[in-house]
mmCIF file of C-alpha atoms and ligand atoms in Angstrom:
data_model
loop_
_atom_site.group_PDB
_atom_site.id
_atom_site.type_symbol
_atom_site.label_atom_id
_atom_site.label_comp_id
_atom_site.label_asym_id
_atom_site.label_seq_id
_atom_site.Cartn_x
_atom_site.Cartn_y
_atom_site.Cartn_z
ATOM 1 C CA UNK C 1 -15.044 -11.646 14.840
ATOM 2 C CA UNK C 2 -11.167 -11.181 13.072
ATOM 3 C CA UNK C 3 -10.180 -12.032 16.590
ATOM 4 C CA UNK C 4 -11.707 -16.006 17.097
ATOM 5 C CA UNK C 5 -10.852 -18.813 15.457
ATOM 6 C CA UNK C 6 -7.638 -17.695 14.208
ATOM 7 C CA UNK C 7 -4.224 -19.457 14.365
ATOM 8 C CA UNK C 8 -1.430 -18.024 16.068
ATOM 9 C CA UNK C 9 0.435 -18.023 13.495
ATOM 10 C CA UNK C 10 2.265 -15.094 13.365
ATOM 11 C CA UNK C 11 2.968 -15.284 17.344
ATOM 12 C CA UNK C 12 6.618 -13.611 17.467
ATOM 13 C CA UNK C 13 6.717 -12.306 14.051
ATOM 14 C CA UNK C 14 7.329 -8.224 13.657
ATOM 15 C CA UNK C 15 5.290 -7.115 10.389
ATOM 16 C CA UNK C 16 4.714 -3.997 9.094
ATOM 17 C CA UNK C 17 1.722 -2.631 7.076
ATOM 18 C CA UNK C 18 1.193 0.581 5.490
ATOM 19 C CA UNK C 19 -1.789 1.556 4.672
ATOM 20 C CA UNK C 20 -3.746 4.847 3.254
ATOM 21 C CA UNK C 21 -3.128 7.225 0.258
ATOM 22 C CA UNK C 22 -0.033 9.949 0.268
ATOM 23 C CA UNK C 23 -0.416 13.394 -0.404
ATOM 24 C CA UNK C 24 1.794 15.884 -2.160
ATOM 25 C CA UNK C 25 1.372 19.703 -1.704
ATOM 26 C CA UNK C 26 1.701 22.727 -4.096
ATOM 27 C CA UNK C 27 1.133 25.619 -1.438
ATOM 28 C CA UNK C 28 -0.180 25.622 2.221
ATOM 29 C CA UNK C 29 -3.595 24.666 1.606
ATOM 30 C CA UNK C 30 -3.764 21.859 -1.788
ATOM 31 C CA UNK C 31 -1.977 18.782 -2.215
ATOM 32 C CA UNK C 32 -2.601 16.214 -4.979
ATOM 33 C CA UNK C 33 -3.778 12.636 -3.386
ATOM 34 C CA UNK C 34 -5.435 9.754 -4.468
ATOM 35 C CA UNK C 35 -8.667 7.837 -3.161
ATOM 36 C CA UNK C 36 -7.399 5.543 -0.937
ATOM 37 C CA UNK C 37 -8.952 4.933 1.927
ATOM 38 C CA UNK C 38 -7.003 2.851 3.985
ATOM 39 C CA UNK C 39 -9.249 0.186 4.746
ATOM 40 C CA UNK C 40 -7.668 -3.214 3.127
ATOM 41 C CA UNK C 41 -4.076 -1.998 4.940
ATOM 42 C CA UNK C 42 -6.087 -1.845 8.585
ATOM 43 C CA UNK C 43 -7.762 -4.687 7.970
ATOM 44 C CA UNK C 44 -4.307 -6.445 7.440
ATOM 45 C CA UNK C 45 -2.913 -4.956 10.414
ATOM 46 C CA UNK C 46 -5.837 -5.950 12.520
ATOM 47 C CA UNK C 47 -5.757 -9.827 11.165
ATOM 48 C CA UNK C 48 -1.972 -10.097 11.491
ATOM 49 C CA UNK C 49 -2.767 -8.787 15.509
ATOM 50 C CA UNK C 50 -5.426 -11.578 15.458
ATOM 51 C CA UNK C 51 -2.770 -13.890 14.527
ATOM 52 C CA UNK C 52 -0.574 -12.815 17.459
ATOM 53 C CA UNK C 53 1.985 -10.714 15.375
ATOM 54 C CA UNK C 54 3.858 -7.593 16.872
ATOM 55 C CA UNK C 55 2.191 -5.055 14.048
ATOM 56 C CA UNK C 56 3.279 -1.797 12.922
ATOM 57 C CA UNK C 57 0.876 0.448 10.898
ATOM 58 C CA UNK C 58 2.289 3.210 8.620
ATOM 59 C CA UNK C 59 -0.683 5.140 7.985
ATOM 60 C CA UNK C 60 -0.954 7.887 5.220
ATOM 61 C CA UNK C 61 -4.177 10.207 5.872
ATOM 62 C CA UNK C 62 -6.663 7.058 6.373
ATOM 63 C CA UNK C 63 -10.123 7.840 6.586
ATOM 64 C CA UNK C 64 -11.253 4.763 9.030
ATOM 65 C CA UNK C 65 -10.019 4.401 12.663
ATOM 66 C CA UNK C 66 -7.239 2.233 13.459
ATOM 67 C CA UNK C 67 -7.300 -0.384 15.427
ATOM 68 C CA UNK C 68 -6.011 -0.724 19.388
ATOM 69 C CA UNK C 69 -2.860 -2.631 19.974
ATOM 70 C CA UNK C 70 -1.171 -1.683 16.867
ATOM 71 C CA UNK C 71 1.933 0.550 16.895
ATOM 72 C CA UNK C 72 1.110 3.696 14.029
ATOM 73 C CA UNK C 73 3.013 5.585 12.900
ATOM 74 C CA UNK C 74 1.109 8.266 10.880
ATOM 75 C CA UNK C 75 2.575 9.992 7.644
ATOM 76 C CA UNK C 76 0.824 12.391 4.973
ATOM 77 C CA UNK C 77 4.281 12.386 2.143
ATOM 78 C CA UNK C 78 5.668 10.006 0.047
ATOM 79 C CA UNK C 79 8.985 11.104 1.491
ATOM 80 C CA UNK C 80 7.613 10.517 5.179
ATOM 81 C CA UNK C 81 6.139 7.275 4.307
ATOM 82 C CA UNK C 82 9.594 6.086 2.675
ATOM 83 C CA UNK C 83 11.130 7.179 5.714
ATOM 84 C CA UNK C 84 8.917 5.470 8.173
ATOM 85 C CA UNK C 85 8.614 1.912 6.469
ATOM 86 C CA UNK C 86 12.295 1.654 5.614
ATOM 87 C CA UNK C 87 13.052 2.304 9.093
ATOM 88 C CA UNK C 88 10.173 -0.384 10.391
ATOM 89 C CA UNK C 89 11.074 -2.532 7.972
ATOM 90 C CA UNK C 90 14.749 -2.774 9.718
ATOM 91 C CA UNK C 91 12.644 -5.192 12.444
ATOM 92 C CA UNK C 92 10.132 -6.777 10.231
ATOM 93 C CA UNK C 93 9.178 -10.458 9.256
ATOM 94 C CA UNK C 94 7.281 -8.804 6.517
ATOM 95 C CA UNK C 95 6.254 -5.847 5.153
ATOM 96 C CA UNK C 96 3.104 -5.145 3.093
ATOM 97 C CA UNK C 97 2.843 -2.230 1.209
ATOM 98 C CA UNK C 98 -1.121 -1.818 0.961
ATOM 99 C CA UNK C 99 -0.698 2.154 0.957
ATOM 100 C CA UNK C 100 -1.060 4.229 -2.757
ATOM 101 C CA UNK C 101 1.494 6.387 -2.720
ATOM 102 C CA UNK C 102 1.633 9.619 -4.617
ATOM 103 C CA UNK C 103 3.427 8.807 -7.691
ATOM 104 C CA UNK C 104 4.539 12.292 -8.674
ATOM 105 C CA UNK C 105 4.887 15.097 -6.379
ATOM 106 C CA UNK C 106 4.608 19.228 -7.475
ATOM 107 C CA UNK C 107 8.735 19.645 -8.262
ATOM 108 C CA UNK C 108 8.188 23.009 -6.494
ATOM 109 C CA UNK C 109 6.154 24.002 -3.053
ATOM 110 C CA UNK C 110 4.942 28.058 -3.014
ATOM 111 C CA UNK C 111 5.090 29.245 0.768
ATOM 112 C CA UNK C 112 1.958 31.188 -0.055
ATOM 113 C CA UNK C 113 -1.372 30.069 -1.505
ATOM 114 C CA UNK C 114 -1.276 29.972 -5.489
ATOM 115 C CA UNK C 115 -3.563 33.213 -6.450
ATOM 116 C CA UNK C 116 -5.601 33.146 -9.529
ATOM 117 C CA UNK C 117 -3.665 35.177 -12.687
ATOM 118 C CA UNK C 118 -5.841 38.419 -13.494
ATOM 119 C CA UNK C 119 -5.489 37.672 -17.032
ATOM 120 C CA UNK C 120 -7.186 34.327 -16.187
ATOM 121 C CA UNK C 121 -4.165 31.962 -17.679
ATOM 122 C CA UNK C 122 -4.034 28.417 -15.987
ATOM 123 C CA UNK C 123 -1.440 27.695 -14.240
ATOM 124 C CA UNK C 124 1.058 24.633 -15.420
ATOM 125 C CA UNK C 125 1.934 22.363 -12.565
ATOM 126 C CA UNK C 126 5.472 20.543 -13.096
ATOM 127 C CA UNK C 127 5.778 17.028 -11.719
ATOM 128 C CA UNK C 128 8.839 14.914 -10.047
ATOM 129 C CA UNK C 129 8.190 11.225 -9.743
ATOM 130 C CA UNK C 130 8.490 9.451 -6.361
ATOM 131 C CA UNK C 131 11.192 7.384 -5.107
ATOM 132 C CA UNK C 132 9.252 3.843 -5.572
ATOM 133 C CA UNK C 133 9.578 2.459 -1.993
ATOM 134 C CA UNK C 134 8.462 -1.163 -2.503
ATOM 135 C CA UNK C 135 11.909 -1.450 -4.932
ATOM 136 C CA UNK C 136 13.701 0.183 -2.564
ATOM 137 C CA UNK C 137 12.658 -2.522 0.110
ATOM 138 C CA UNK C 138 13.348 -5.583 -2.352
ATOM 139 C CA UNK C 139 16.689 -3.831 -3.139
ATOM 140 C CA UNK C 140 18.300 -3.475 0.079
ATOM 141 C CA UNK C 141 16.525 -6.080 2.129
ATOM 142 C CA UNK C 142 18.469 -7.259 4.649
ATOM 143 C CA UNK C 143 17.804 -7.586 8.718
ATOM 144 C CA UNK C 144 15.536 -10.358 9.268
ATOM 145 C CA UNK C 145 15.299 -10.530 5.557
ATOM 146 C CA UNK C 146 11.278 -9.737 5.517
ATOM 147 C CA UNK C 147 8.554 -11.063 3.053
ATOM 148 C CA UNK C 148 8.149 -8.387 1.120
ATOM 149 C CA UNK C 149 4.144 -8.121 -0.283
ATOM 150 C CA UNK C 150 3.510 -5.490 -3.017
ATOM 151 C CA UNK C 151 0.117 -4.279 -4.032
ATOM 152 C CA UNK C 152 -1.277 -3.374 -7.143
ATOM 153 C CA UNK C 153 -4.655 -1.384 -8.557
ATOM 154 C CA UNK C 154 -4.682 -2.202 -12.368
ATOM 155 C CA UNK C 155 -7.524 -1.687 -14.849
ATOM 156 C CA UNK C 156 -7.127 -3.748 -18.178
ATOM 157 C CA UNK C 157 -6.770 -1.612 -20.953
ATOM 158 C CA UNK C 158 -5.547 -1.918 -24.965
ATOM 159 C CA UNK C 159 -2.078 -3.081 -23.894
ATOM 160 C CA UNK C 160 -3.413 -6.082 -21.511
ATOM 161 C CA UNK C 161 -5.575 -7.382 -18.793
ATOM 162 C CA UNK C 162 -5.317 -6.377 -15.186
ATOM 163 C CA UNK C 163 -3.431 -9.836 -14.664
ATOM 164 C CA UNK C 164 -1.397 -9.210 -17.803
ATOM 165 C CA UNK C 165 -0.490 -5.726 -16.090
ATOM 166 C CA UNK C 166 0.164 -6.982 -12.522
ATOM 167 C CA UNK C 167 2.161 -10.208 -13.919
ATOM 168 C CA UNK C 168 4.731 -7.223 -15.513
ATOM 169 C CA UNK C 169 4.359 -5.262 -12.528
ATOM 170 C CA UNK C 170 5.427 -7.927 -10.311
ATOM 171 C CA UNK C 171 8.602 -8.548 -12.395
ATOM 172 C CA UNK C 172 9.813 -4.921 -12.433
ATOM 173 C CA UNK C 173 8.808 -4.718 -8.191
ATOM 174 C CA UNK C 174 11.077 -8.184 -7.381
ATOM 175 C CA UNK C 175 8.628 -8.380 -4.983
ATOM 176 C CA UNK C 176 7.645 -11.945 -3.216
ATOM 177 C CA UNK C 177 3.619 -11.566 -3.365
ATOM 178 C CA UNK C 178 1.866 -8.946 -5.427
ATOM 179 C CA UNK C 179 -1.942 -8.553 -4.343
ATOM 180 C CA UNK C 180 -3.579 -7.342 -7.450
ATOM 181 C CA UNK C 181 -6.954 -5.453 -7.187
ATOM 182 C CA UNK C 182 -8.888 -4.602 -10.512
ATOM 183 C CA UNK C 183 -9.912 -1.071 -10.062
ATOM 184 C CA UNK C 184 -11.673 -0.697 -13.125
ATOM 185 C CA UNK C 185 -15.093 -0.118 -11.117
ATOM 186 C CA UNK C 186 -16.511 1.170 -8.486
ATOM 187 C CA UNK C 187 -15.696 -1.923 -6.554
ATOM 188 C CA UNK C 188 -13.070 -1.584 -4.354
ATOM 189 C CA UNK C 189 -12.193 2.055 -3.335
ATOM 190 C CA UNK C 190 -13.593 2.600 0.192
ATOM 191 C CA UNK C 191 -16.048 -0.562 0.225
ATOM 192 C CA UNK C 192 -15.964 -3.010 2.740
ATOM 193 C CA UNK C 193 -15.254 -5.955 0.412
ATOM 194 C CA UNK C 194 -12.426 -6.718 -2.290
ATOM 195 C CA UNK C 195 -11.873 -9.355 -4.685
ATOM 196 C CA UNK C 196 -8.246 -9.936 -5.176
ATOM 197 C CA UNK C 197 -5.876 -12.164 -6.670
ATOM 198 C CA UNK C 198 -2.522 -13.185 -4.773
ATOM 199 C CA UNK C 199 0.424 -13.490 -7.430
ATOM 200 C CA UNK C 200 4.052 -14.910 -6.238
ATOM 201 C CA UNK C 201 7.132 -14.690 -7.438
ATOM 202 C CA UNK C 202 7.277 -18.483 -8.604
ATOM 203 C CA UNK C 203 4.337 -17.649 -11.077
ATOM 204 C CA UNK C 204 1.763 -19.330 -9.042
ATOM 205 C CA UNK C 205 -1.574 -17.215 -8.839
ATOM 206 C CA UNK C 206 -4.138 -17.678 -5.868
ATOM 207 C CA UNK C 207 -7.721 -15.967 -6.758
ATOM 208 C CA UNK C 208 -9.448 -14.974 -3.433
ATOM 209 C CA UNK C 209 -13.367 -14.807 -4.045
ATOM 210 C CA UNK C 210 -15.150 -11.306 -3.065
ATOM 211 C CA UNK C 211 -15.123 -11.374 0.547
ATOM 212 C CA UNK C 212 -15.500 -8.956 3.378
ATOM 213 C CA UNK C 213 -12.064 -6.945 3.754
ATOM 214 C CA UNK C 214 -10.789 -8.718 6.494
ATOM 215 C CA UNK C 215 -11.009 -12.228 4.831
ATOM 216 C CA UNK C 216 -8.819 -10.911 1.968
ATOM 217 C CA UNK C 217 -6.658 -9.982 4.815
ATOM 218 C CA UNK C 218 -6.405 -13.563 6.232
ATOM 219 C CA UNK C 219 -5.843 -14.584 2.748
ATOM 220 C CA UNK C 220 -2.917 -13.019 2.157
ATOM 221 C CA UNK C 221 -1.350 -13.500 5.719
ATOM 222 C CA UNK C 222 -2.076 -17.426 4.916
ATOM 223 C CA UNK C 223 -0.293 -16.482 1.873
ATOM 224 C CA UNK C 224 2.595 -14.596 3.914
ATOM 225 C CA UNK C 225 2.829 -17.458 6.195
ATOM 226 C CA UNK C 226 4.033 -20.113 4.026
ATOM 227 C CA UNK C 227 7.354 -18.431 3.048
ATOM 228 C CA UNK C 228 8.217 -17.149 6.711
ATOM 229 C CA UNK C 229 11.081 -19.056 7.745
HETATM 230 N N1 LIG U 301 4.563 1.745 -4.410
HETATM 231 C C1 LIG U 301 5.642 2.203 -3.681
HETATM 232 N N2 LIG U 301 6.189 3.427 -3.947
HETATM 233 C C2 LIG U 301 5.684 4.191 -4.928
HETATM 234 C C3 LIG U 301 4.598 3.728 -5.709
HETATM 235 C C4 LIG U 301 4.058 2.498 -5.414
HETATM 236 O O1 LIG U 301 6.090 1.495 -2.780
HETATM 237 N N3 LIG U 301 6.229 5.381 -5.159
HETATM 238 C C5 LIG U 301 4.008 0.422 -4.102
HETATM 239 C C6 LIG U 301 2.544 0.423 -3.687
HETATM 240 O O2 LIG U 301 2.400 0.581 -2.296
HETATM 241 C C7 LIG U 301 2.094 -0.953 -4.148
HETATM 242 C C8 LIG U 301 2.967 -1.223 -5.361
HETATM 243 O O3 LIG U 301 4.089 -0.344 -5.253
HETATM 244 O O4 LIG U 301 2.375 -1.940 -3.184
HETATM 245 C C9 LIG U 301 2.312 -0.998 -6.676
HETATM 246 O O5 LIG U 301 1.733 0.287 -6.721
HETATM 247 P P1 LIG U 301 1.114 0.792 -8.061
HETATM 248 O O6 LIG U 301 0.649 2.191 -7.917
HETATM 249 O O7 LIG U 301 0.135 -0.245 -8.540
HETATM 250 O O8 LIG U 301 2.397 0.699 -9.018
HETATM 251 P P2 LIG U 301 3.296 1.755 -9.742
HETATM 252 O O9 LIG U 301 4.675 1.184 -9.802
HETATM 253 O O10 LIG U 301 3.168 3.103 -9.129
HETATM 254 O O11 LIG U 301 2.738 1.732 -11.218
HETATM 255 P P3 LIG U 301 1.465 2.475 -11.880
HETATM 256 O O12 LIG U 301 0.810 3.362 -10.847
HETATM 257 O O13 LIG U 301 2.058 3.207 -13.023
HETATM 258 O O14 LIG U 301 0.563 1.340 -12.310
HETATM 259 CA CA1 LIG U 302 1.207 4.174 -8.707
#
């Protein structure tokens, strides 16, 4: 239905979406991940098809199929999903970075499968954080100078509210839209409908009522539109 009464809006625009949850392993057979499901990134990368846009789908370990007519690329890493949307991003109009990446990875990967101690000790698991690849964009944008769309999963807590949070987020991102999700239920994490609230850089913020996933995904290509040249 994504597919009718849509404009063709982004007819010869090039935009990339990533989408999914990264994984990090420790030895051949664990990884740490997240619970991401991929769903609001295909839905984006179906609507901006709708729309008539050349789309290219990073997609770390989603758990939905993705849709025909897109170009995927598929990662599992942080490193490989760095890799792939820096290099799409070389093309794009805009680049959306609905994917949860990993934000620490194991600093060291065992060849062989971790084995239980016989004296029954835990083992301690050191961490290395993640190149943040949505800075990284905003930093060394250039090409067709994309709109660059950040996303963020916040929870309130005793430091702020989830709008609080996202507002600081968005400053320390330079991003030009941050979609902020409040993740502090069982609400959004592989359901078929969001709620969402589109910040931009100006300061302006757009609430999008809880709607199926692909309405929040024409939301925020309406959203995307305005500030393609
Ligand atoms: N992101 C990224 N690279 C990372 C981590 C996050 O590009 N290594 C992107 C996400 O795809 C998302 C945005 O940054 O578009 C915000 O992700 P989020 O996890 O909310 O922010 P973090 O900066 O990781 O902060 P925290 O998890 O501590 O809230
Ligand atoms: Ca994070």
């Amino acid at each position: 239905q994504v597919l009718q009464g849509r404009p063709h809006d982004l007819a010869g625009q090039h935009v990339v979406v990533s989408a999914g949850g990264t994984r990090e392993f420790l030895d051949p057979v664990r990884f740490l991940g997240n619970r991401s499901s991929g769903r609001q990134g295909i839905a984006l990368a179906e609507a901006a098809l709708a729309r008539g846009a050349t789309v290219t789908l990073v997609a770390a370990n989603v758990s939905v199929p993705v849709p025909a007519g897109v170009d995927v690329v598929r990662v599992v890493t942080t490193a490989e999903l760095r890799e792939a949307v820096l290099k799409a991003a070389e093309s794009a109009d805009a680049v959306v970075m609905a994917a949860a990446p990993a934000d620490f990875r194991p600093t060291a990967f065992a060849d062989a499968k971790i084995k239980k101690q016989a004296d029954g000790v835990a083992p301690t698991i050191e961490l290395t954080e993640n190149p943040d690849i949505l800075v990284e964009l905003v930093r060394t944008r250039s090409g067709r100078s994309p709109v660059i769309v950040g996303f963020a999963a916040e929870t309130g807590d005793a430091n702020g509210s989830v709008l609080d949070h996202a507002r600081a987020k968005m400053a320390r991102k330079g991003c030009d839209l941050l979609v902020v999700n409040d993740v502090g239920s069982e609400r959004t994490f592989g359901q078929p409908d969001n709620e969402v609230t589109i910040l931009t850089a100006e300061g302006a913020e757009h609430p999008v009522p809880r709607a199926a996933k692909a309405e929040i995904a024409h939301a925020i290509w309406d959203a995307v539109v305005q500030r393609v040249e």
